[in-house]
């Protein structure tokens, strides 16, 4: 004989008359509660906060330069909040649109939608709400130009880039570069109500910088993009073509950053642009050199250094504005 130590489960539809211990009841209630921290974390992840942070690195220095010093702290706060919400909205909508390819790419398979931590409809509503709030905030407290640029950046990134360019052409990184450089123009317009040649020059720096930055990432995750059917340049073009574009745009980034110098910048900016720009170009040449010699590429060295480069350069822009 054997002793039955487990209580038999009640028949379906029959209420179990057995008393439940207070401790067991508390555990049931605890397990039924949604994990609020996990939900918040998932929605924050939809906004891709690392990308938002990088965009803001270029916005505040541009505002300082436009103001010739420290702009209104209230205006800075509005633009930072509005810009963060706008970027977060664009990224959340991007996650919604790309949910089909994110689930087949190892790099993105842990994002909230492919990991089923957020429902697609919820992500869509979340992105749209963030977008409406960001544009309304900019409209209420800045000017029509900054507001229009904010709205245009969201629409361009999600409709033109994500829905169309990303899936249809290997030049998607180039044509999508306007979105990443838009915060410079938005910050400048919020301060002045217009756009000067200096603002466009800074826009050009960020625009050209994006090609070596994202090509390096695409090299690292080439198999991922190929599996998802995304025609990133390193997936569909020869190594020679990719290397040529990396060098071309690295040099254009340096040249454009130096072209900013005579537009009213001090030697503090000029020397910084020359030194960090030269290091940026050198790292691009190192990547290409390893490719030509058949050595391990180590593309993330260029990717991470490019982020450092942009940060240092725009710190110099901010410092120049205070001189």
XYZ file of N, CA and C in Angstrom, residues 83-315:
699
model
N 11.971 66.248 -26.764
C 12.824 65.458 -27.656
C 12.917 64.010 -27.224
N 12.999 63.779 -25.912
C 13.060 62.403 -25.407
C 11.769 61.658 -25.722
N 10.638 62.324 -25.531
C 9.354 61.691 -25.832
C 9.209 61.422 -27.327
N 9.679 62.370 -28.151
C 9.587 62.187 -29.602
C 10.450 61.016 -30.059
N 11.689 60.974 -29.563
C 12.573 59.865 -29.922
C 12.023 58.546 -29.399
N 11.506 58.575 -28.173
C 10.910 57.371 -27.608
C 9.704 56.906 -28.406
N 8.893 57.857 -28.868
C 7.732 57.516 -29.688
C 8.166 56.870 -30.994
N 9.148 57.486 -31.654
C 9.637 56.939 -32.922
C 10.194 55.533 -32.727
N 10.917 55.321 -31.642
C 11.508 54.009 -31.387
C 10.447 52.966 -31.026
N 9.453 53.370 -30.241
C 8.381 52.430 -29.881
C 7.590 52.014 -31.123
N 7.301 52.982 -31.996
C 6.594 52.656 -33.236
C 7.476 51.801 -34.149
N 8.773 52.058 -34.124
C 9.712 51.229 -34.872
C 9.672 49.781 -34.382
N 9.605 49.600 -33.059
C 9.498 48.248 -32.503
C 8.213 47.570 -32.948
N 7.131 48.336 -33.015
C 5.849 47.775 -33.470
C 5.934 47.344 -34.930
N 6.490 48.201 -35.768
C 6.568 47.910 -37.197
C 7.534 46.751 -37.475
N 8.640 46.726 -36.745
C 9.687 45.719 -36.991
C 9.519 44.448 -36.164
N 8.377 44.246 -35.564
C 8.230 43.089 -34.683
C 8.396 41.771 -35.436
N 8.118 41.771 -36.752
C 8.267 40.536 -37.528
C 9.731 40.173 -37.740
N 10.581 41.178 -37.937
C 11.995 40.870 -38.149
C 12.768 40.791 -36.841
N 12.293 41.494 -35.824
C 12.987 41.449 -34.535
C 12.999 40.042 -33.946
N 11.952 39.274 -34.216
C 11.865 37.950 -33.619
C 12.791 36.934 -34.288
N 13.313 37.244 -35.476
C 14.228 36.309 -36.146
C 15.681 36.750 -36.047
N 15.919 37.918 -35.459
C 17.292 38.396 -35.268
C 17.715 38.170 -33.818
N 18.861 37.553 -33.630
C 19.334 37.278 -32.279
C 19.521 38.569 -31.482
N 20.018 39.605 -32.153
C 20.299 40.868 -31.463
C 19.037 41.507 -30.907
N 17.910 41.296 -31.553
C 16.678 41.983 -31.165
C 15.608 41.053 -30.598
N 15.913 39.763 -30.513
C 14.891 38.794 -30.093
C 14.437 38.973 -28.653
N 15.208 39.694 -27.853
C 14.828 39.916 -26.456
C 14.086 41.227 -26.242
N 13.815 41.941 -27.305
C 13.041 43.174 -27.164
C 11.625 42.834 -26.689
N 10.919 43.799 -26.125
C 9.627 43.498 -25.481
C 8.602 42.810 -26.365
N 8.516 43.164 -27.645
C 7.498 42.548 -28.495
C 7.833 41.102 -28.862
N 9.020 40.813 -29.408
C 9.304 39.402 -29.704
C 9.383 38.536 -28.454
N 9.708 39.132 -27.309
C 9.748 38.377 -26.053
C 8.378 38.283 -25.391
N 7.355 38.899 -26.026
C 5.965 38.841 -25.546
C 5.794 39.466 -24.153
N 6.573 40.486 -23.873
C 6.389 41.217 -22.618
C 5.431 42.390 -22.796
N 5.221 42.811 -24.040
C 4.270 43.876 -24.365
C 3.493 43.426 -25.590
N 2.198 43.623 -25.592
C 1.364 43.261 -26.742
C 1.570 44.279 -27.865
N 1.511 43.848 -29.123
C 1.707 44.776 -30.247
C 0.782 45.989 -30.197
N -0.495 45.776 -29.919
C -1.446 46.890 -29.859
C -1.046 47.881 -28.763
N -0.599 47.369 -27.639
C -0.179 48.240 -26.536
C 1.036 49.063 -26.935
N 1.981 48.447 -27.648
C 3.159 49.176 -28.108
C 2.773 50.269 -29.094
N 1.823 49.964 -29.984
C 1.365 50.957 -30.956
C 0.715 52.142 -30.250
N -0.178 51.869 -29.332
C -0.849 52.944 -28.597
C 0.165 53.754 -27.798
N 1.085 53.068 -27.157
C 2.121 53.738 -26.369
C 2.937 54.686 -27.239
N 3.363 54.218 -28.406
C 4.145 55.065 -29.305
C 3.369 56.266 -29.803
N 2.122 56.051 -30.169
C 1.299 57.155 -30.665
C 1.050 58.200 -29.579
N 0.790 57.733 -28.363
C 0.553 58.673 -27.257
C 1.808 59.497 -26.985
N 2.966 58.842 -26.941
C 4.215 59.579 -26.735
C 4.425 60.617 -27.834
N 4.118 60.224 -29.062
C 4.290 61.149 -30.175
C 3.388 62.365 -30.062
N 2.130 62.146 -29.739
C 1.180 63.257 -29.596
C 1.616 64.189 -28.460
N 2.013 63.607 -27.343
C 2.428 64.427 -26.196
C 3.672 65.230 -26.538
N 4.626 64.616 -27.224
C 5.871 65.323 -27.547
C 5.613 66.500 -28.477
N 4.815 66.278 -29.508
C 4.524 67.358 -30.455
C 3.704 68.460 -29.776
N 2.741 68.074 -28.927
C 1.937 69.069 -28.211
C 2.808 69.901 -27.272
N 3.743 69.251 -26.617
C 4.647 69.969 -25.708
C 5.501 70.967 -26.470
N 6.049 70.536 -27.598
C 6.874 71.441 -28.401
C 6.035 72.590 -28.957
N 4.802 72.286 -29.367
C 3.933 73.333 -29.915
C 3.557 74.360 -28.857
N 3.365 73.909 -27.640
C 2.925 74.804 -26.570
C 4.045 75.708 -26.073
N 5.285 75.232 -26.112
C 6.349 75.963 -25.427
C 7.534 76.355 -26.301
N 7.545 75.960 -27.590
C 8.658 76.409 -28.434
C 8.104 77.224 -29.595
N 8.302 76.795 -30.821
C 7.816 77.538 -31.979
C 7.442 76.563 -33.087
N 6.862 77.105 -34.142
C 6.327 76.240 -35.200
C 7.409 75.448 -35.910
N 8.609 76.041 -36.062
C 9.678 75.359 -36.785
C 10.189 74.154 -35.984
N 10.466 74.365 -34.708
C 10.931 73.256 -33.868
C 9.869 72.167 -33.771
N 8.604 72.575 -33.685
C 7.511 71.599 -33.613
C 7.386 70.818 -34.915
N 7.453 71.531 -36.032
C 7.357 70.868 -37.331
C 8.495 69.894 -37.571
N 9.697 70.279 -37.165
C 10.847 69.386 -37.323
C 10.698 68.145 -36.448
N 10.139 68.323 -35.254
C 9.919 67.181 -34.353
C 8.938 66.187 -34.961
N 7.823 66.709 -35.457
C 6.826 65.846 -36.092
C 7.397 65.181 -37.337
N 8.128 65.954 -38.136
C 8.698 65.409 -39.367
C 9.697 64.293 -39.071
N 10.470 64.442 -38.002
C 11.459 63.421 -37.651
C 10.787 62.106 -37.279
N 9.688 62.189 -36.525
C 8.958 60.971 -36.138
C 8.376 60.290 -37.375
N 7.708 61.067 -38.220
C 7.063 60.505 -39.406
C 8.100 59.932 -40.366
N 9.181 60.667 -40.564
C 10.215 60.208 -41.502
C 10.828 58.897 -41.018
N 11.136 58.821 -39.727
C 11.790 57.627 -39.199
C 10.899 56.396 -39.301
N 9.633 56.550 -38.970
C 8.758 55.383 -38.919
C 8.117 55.047 -40.265
N 7.735 56.052 -41.020
C 7.040 55.791 -42.279
C 8.030 55.641 -43.440
N 8.909 56.626 -43.583
C 9.831 56.605 -44.718
C 10.956 55.598 -44.508
N 11.601 55.655 -43.329
C 12.745 54.782 -43.094
C 12.330 53.357 -42.728
N 11.580 53.204 -41.627
C 11.290 51.860 -41.116
C 10.401 51.052 -42.058
N 9.321 51.658 -42.533
C 8.381 50.921 -43.394
C 8.897 50.714 -44.810
N 9.687 51.665 -45.310
C 10.060 51.609 -46.722
C 11.558 51.389 -46.933
N 12.381 52.382 -46.579
C 13.795 52.343 -46.932
C 14.535 51.160 -46.319
N 14.293 50.902 -45.053
C 15.036 49.852 -44.345
C 14.881 48.499 -45.021
N 13.718 48.242 -45.586
C 13.423 46.936 -46.163
C 13.623 46.872 -47.671
N 13.968 47.991 -48.301
C 13.969 48.006 -49.757
C 15.285 48.405 -50.410
N 16.199 49.056 -49.690
C 17.416 49.537 -50.330
C 18.621 49.443 -49.405
N 19.786 49.087 -49.945
C 21.008 49.072 -49.127
C 21.488 50.464 -48.739
N 20.873 51.479 -49.328
C 21.195 52.858 -48.953
C 20.296 53.358 -47.830
N 19.656 52.429 -47.119
C 18.743 52.817 -46.046
C 19.432 53.625 -44.957
N 20.680 53.275 -44.632
C 21.405 54.006 -43.586
C 21.650 55.452 -44.006
N 22.003 55.638 -45.271
C 22.267 56.999 -45.763
C 21.004 57.843 -45.720
N 19.928 57.345 -46.332
C 18.706 58.142 -46.406
C 18.007 58.265 -45.058
N 18.272 57.331 -44.173
C 17.697 57.431 -42.834
C 18.493 58.314 -41.899
N 19.673 58.755 -42.366
C 20.553 59.547 -41.505
C 19.984 60.884 -41.068
N 19.022 61.389 -41.839
C 18.435 62.684 -41.482
C 17.747 62.639 -40.128
N 17.188 61.484 -39.780
C 16.476 61.366 -38.497
C 17.433 61.536 -37.324
N 18.579 60.862 -37.390
C 19.526 60.943 -36.293
C 20.152 62.313 -36.135
N 20.220 63.065 -37.230
C 20.815 64.398 -37.167
C 19.793 65.486 -36.870
N 18.515 65.148 -36.918
C 17.456 66.139 -36.715
C 17.506 66.852 -35.365
N 17.887 66.195 -34.251
C 17.905 66.907 -32.964
C 18.763 68.165 -32.958
N 19.809 68.195 -33.757
C 20.631 69.408 -33.848
C 19.785 70.571 -34.363
N 19.037 70.321 -35.429
C 18.195 71.369 -36.009
C 17.039 71.738 -35.081
N 16.463 70.740 -34.419
C 15.346 71.003 -33.509
C 15.794 71.885 -32.354
N 16.932 71.541 -31.755
C 17.450 72.348 -30.655
C 17.761 73.763 -31.080
N 18.386 73.903 -32.248
C 18.734 75.240 -32.758
C 17.467 76.053 -33.031
N 16.497 75.438 -33.695
C 15.256 76.133 -34.033
C 14.477 76.533 -32.793
N 14.529 75.720 -31.746
C 13.804 76.044 -30.517
C 14.335 77.324 -29.889
N 15.625 77.578 -30.065
C 16.249 78.768 -29.475
C 16.064 79.990 -30.353
N 16.279 79.821 -31.660
C 16.325 80.990 -32.549
C 15.089 81.165 -33.419
N 14.313 80.108 -33.608
C 13.184 80.186 -34.520
C 13.575 80.055 -35.971
N 14.860 79.806 -36.235
C 15.344 79.649 -37.605
C 16.512 78.685 -37.649
N 17.121 78.556 -38.832
C 18.263 77.662 -39.020
C 19.361 78.406 -39.776
N 20.530 78.470 -39.180
C 21.661 79.173 -39.785
C 22.586 78.187 -40.483
N 23.555 78.686 -41.280
C 24.545 77.783 -41.887
C 25.304 76.956 -40.847
N 25.548 77.538 -39.676
C 26.240 76.794 -38.627
C 25.406 75.600 -38.155
N 24.100 75.791 -38.044
C 23.221 74.686 -37.648
C 23.255 73.578 -38.689
N 23.221 73.955 -39.959
C 23.253 72.947 -41.019
C 24.598 72.241 -41.072
N 25.674 72.951 -40.754
C 26.999 72.315 -40.734
C 27.072 71.259 -39.641
N 26.547 71.582 -38.457
C 26.522 70.594 -37.375
C 25.625 69.415 -37.737
N 24.527 69.707 -38.412
C 23.659 68.647 -38.915
C 24.450 67.720 -39.841
N 25.266 68.319 -40.703
C 26.071 67.530 -41.633
C 27.053 66.612 -40.925
N 27.641 67.087 -39.832
C 28.584 66.264 -39.070
C 27.887 64.990 -38.577
N 26.735 65.167 -37.944
C 26.017 64.006 -37.394
C 25.501 63.116 -38.516
N 25.083 63.725 -39.607
C 24.570 62.957 -40.745
C 25.647 62.031 -41.313
N 26.817 62.575 -41.618
C 27.883 61.759 -42.200
C 28.431 60.748 -41.191
N 28.456 61.130 -39.928
C 28.972 60.254 -38.871
C 28.197 58.944 -38.768
N 26.913 58.989 -39.102
C 26.071 57.809 -38.906
C 26.453 56.634 -39.801
N 27.012 56.899 -40.974
C 27.344 55.784 -41.871
C 28.454 54.897 -41.294
N 29.616 55.411 -40.927
C 30.612 54.518 -40.309
C 30.099 53.889 -39.014
N 29.327 54.652 -38.248
C 28.796 54.158 -36.975
C 27.897 52.938 -37.188
N 26.929 53.048 -38.085
C 25.966 51.961 -38.286
C 26.481 50.872 -39.223
N 27.383 51.212 -40.128
C 27.976 50.159 -40.957
C 28.782 49.200 -40.087
N 29.470 49.732 -39.095
C 30.223 48.870 -38.185
C 29.285 47.915 -37.454
N 28.144 48.431 -37.008
C 27.159 47.583 -36.327
C 26.595 46.539 -37.292
N 26.350 46.936 -38.526
C 25.794 46.015 -39.514
C 26.789 44.920 -39.885
N 28.075 45.245 -39.857
C 29.101 44.220 -40.098
C 29.068 43.184 -38.985
N 28.974 43.668 -37.752
C 28.946 42.767 -36.601
C 27.749 41.818 -36.675
N 26.588 42.340 -37.057
C 25.360 41.544 -37.069
C 24.894 41.260 -38.499
N 25.851 41.067 -39.377
C 25.552 40.810 -40.789
C 24.649 39.604 -40.970
N 24.923 38.515 -40.274
C 24.114 37.297 -40.406
C 22.688 37.529 -39.909
N 22.561 38.316 -38.856
C 21.240 38.646 -38.328
C 20.390 39.363 -39.379
N 20.983 40.401 -39.985
C 20.246 41.166 -40.988
C 19.924 40.311 -42.207
N 20.849 39.444 -42.581
C 20.599 38.564 -43.724
C 19.452 37.607 -43.421
N 19.413 37.070 -42.208
C 18.352 36.152 -41.816
C 16.989 36.837 -41.860
N 16.973 38.124 -41.523
C 15.710 38.871 -41.500
C 15.348 39.456 -42.865
N 16.250 39.327 -43.847
C 15.971 39.853 -45.178
C 16.112 41.358 -45.287
N 16.912 41.962 -44.410
C 17.128 43.416 -44.438
C 18.377 43.705 -45.262
N 18.266 44.484 -46.340
C 19.397 44.689 -47.244
C 20.394 45.743 -46.765
N 20.908 45.567 -45.553
C 21.958 46.477 -45.098
C 23.159 46.343 -46.036
N 23.918 47.409 -46.203
C 25.008 47.410 -47.172
C 25.985 46.248 -46.954
N 26.432 45.971 -45.722
C 27.364 44.848 -45.546
C 26.760 43.484 -45.901
N 25.432 43.391 -45.981
C 24.781 42.131 -46.337
C 24.797 41.913 -47.842
N 24.554 42.971 -48.604
C 24.339 42.818 -50.053
C 25.506 43.284 -50.904
N 26.445 44.030 -50.332
C 27.556 44.577 -51.116
C 28.862 43.869 -50.765
N 29.847 44.036 -51.623
C 31.156 43.444 -51.387
C 31.865 44.165 -50.243
N 32.837 43.490 -49.647
C 33.626 44.111 -48.585
C 34.334 45.357 -49.111
N 34.755 45.326 -50.360
C 35.427 46.488 -50.950
C 34.508 47.698 -50.981
N 33.244 47.484 -51.347
C 32.280 48.590 -51.396
C 32.010 49.121 -49.984
N 31.824 48.230 -49.036
C 31.566 48.657 -47.658
C 32.753 49.434 -47.107
N 33.956 48.923 -47.347
C 35.162 49.609 -46.867
C 35.284 51.007 -47.463
N 34.972 51.116 -48.754
C 35.068 52.420 -49.423
C 34.104 53.419 -48.801
N 32.884 52.975 -48.505
C 31.909 53.903 -47.928
C 32.263 54.271 -46.488
N 32.787 53.322 -45.731
C 33.211 53.638 -44.366
C 34.281 54.723 -44.380
N 35.270 54.580 -45.249
C 36.338 55.579 -45.326
C 35.814 56.907 -45.865
N 34.970 56.848 -46.888
C 34.423 58.080 -47.472
C 33.683 58.896 -46.424
N 32.807 58.259 -45.684
C 31.975 59.010 -44.744
C 32.733 59.366 -43.464
N 33.737 58.591 -43.099
C 34.576 58.982 -41.968
C 35.338 60.261 -42.311
N 35.881 60.323 -43.519
C 36.588 61.533 -43.935
C 35.629 62.713 -44.100
N 34.441 62.462 -44.625
C 33.462 63.543 -44.748
C 33.050 64.079 -43.381
N 32.971 63.192 -42.389
C 32.661 63.630 -41.024
C 33.742 64.569 -40.523
N 35.000 64.180 -40.716
C 36.114 65.025 -40.275
C 36.105 66.358 -41.010
N 35.987 66.332 -42.330
C 36.027 67.565 -43.125
C 34.871 68.491 -42.740
N 33.683 67.932 -42.573
C 32.528 68.761 -42.213
C 32.693 69.356 -40.826
N 33.244 68.587 -39.890
C 33.467 69.123 -38.540
C 34.472 70.269 -38.562
N 35.458 70.170 -39.444
C 36.431 71.265 -39.565
C 35.825 72.465 -40.296
N 34.870 72.221 -41.190
C 34.195 73.325 -41.878
C 33.357 74.148 -40.918
N 32.984 73.564 -39.776
C 32.244 74.304 -38.750
C 33.126 75.379 -38.118
N 34.420 75.123 -38.037
C 35.366 75.996 -37.327
C 35.304 77.449 -37.792
N 35.444 77.737 -39.102
C 35.442 79.144 -39.524
C 34.078 79.828 -39.468
N 33.046 79.111 -39.067
C 31.711 79.702 -39.005
C 31.438 80.371 -37.662
N 32.502 80.671 -36.927
C 32.349 81.394 -35.673
C 32.806 80.624 -34.444
N 33.484 79.491 -34.650
C 33.936 78.697 -33.527
C 35.355 79.095 -33.128
N 35.698 78.827 -31.865
C 37.023 79.170 -31.334
C 37.997 78.021 -31.579
N 39.298 78.268 -31.327
C 40.279 77.183 -31.441
C 40.004 76.004 -30.510
N 39.271 76.228 -29.425
C 38.929 75.110 -28.535
C 38.173 74.044 -29.315
N 37.180 74.488 -30.061
C 36.433 73.544 -30.891
C 37.306 73.022 -32.017
N 38.000 73.912 -32.697
C 38.770 73.527 -33.879
C 39.809 72.460 -33.585
N 40.582 72.652 -32.522
C 41.625 71.677 -32.172
C 40.988 70.344 -31.764
N 39.900 70.428 -30.996
C 39.211 69.199 -30.582
C 38.680 68.438 -31.792
N 38.057 69.156 -32.724
C 37.524 68.519 -33.931
C 38.631 67.861 -34.738
N 39.779 68.522 -34.815
C 40.896 67.975 -35.580
C 41.440 66.705 -34.938
N 41.642 66.737 -33.630
C 42.262 65.601 -32.938
C 41.323 64.390 -32.910
N 40.095 64.593 -32.408
C 39.191 63.435 -32.287
C 38.719 62.967 -33.668
N 38.633 63.902 -34.620
C 38.269 63.515 -35.976
C 39.352 62.655 -36.616
N 40.613 63.032 -36.384
C 41.716 62.238 -36.913
C 41.718 60.837 -36.310
N 41.423 60.741 -35.018
C 41.366 59.427 -34.372
C 40.201 58.594 -34.920
N 39.115 59.260 -35.201
C 37.946 58.576 -35.780
C 38.288 58.003 -37.157
N 38.916 58.818 -37.981
C 39.322 58.368 -39.309
C 40.354 57.246 -39.202
N 41.277 57.372 -38.257
C 42.297 56.340 -38.062
C 41.653 54.997 -37.709
N 40.656 55.020 -36.830
C 39.975 53.775 -36.454
C 39.232 53.175 -37.644
N 38.672 54.033 -38.493
C 38.020 53.541 -39.706
C 39.036 52.867 -40.629
N 40.207 53.473 -40.783
C 41.266 52.881 -41.611
C 41.756 51.566 -41.013
N 41.804 51.473 -39.704
C 42.227 50.227 -39.071
C 41.246 49.094 -39.380
N 39.954 49.403 -39.326
C 38.949 48.394 -39.652
C 39.100 47.925 -41.093
N 39.253 48.886 -41.992
C 39.406 48.552 -43.407
C 40.692 47.761 -43.635
N 41.754 48.143 -42.936
C 43.023 47.422 -43.069
C 42.893 45.972 -42.639
N 42.207 45.725 -41.535
C 42.009 44.344 -41.083
C 41.190 43.560 -42.095
N 40.207 44.234 -42.715
C 39.383 43.578 -43.719
C 40.226 43.170 -44.927
N 41.074 44.054 -45.385
C 41.885 43.772 -46.577
C 42.928 42.681 -46.313
N 43.379 42.586 -45.070
C 44.384 41.565 -44.730
C 43.749 40.235 -44.343
N 42.426 40.193 -44.301
C 41.739 38.970 -43.946
C 41.802 38.648 -42.465
N 42.013 39.646 -41.634
C 42.098 39.448 -40.194
C 40.707 39.621 -39.569
N 40.531 39.194 -38.309
C 39.259 39.474 -37.621
C 38.957 40.965 -37.649
N 37.730 41.324 -38.012
C 37.408 42.731 -38.276
C 37.315 43.592 -37.019
N 36.756 43.063 -35.940
C 36.541 43.824 -34.701
C 35.785 45.131 -34.980
N 34.633 45.071 -35.653
C 33.928 46.302 -36.039
C 33.394 47.103 -34.862
N 33.172 46.462 -33.724
C 32.616 47.191 -32.593
C 33.610 48.189 -32.007
N 34.884 48.043 -32.321
C 35.855 49.061 -31.905
C 35.526 50.393 -32.569
N 35.224 50.345 -33.859
C 34.830 51.573 -34.558
C 33.485 52.059 -34.059
N 32.571 51.145 -33.829
C 31.231 51.526 -33.357
C 31.319 52.282 -32.026
N 32.040 51.724 -31.071
C 32.124 52.363 -29.753
C 32.951 53.651 -29.810
N 34.009 53.651 -30.585
C 34.806 54.872 -30.678
C 34.022 55.985 -31.356
N 33.188 55.636 -32.328
C 32.390 56.662 -32.997
C 31.449 57.352 -32.012
N 30.907 56.593 -31.069
C 30.052 57.193 -30.039
C 30.849 58.137 -29.158
N 32.046 57.711 -28.777
C 32.927 58.570 -27.978
C 33.295 59.827 -28.753
N 33.588 59.655 -30.028
C 33.937 60.801 -30.879
C 32.837 61.849 -30.873
N 31.606 61.421 -31.127
C 30.505 62.383 -31.210
C 30.286 63.086 -29.869
N 30.423 62.349 -28.784
C 30.233 62.936 -27.458
C 31.286 64.008 -27.190
N 32.545 63.683 -27.453
C 33.627 64.650 -27.206
C 33.459 65.876 -28.092
N 33.117 65.652 -29.354
C 32.978 66.777 -30.279
C 31.903 67.746 -29.803
N 30.763 67.229 -29.359
C 29.681 68.126 -28.953
C 29.890 68.697 -27.551
N 30.707 68.049 -26.741
C 31.148 68.696 -25.489
C 31.976 69.914 -25.853
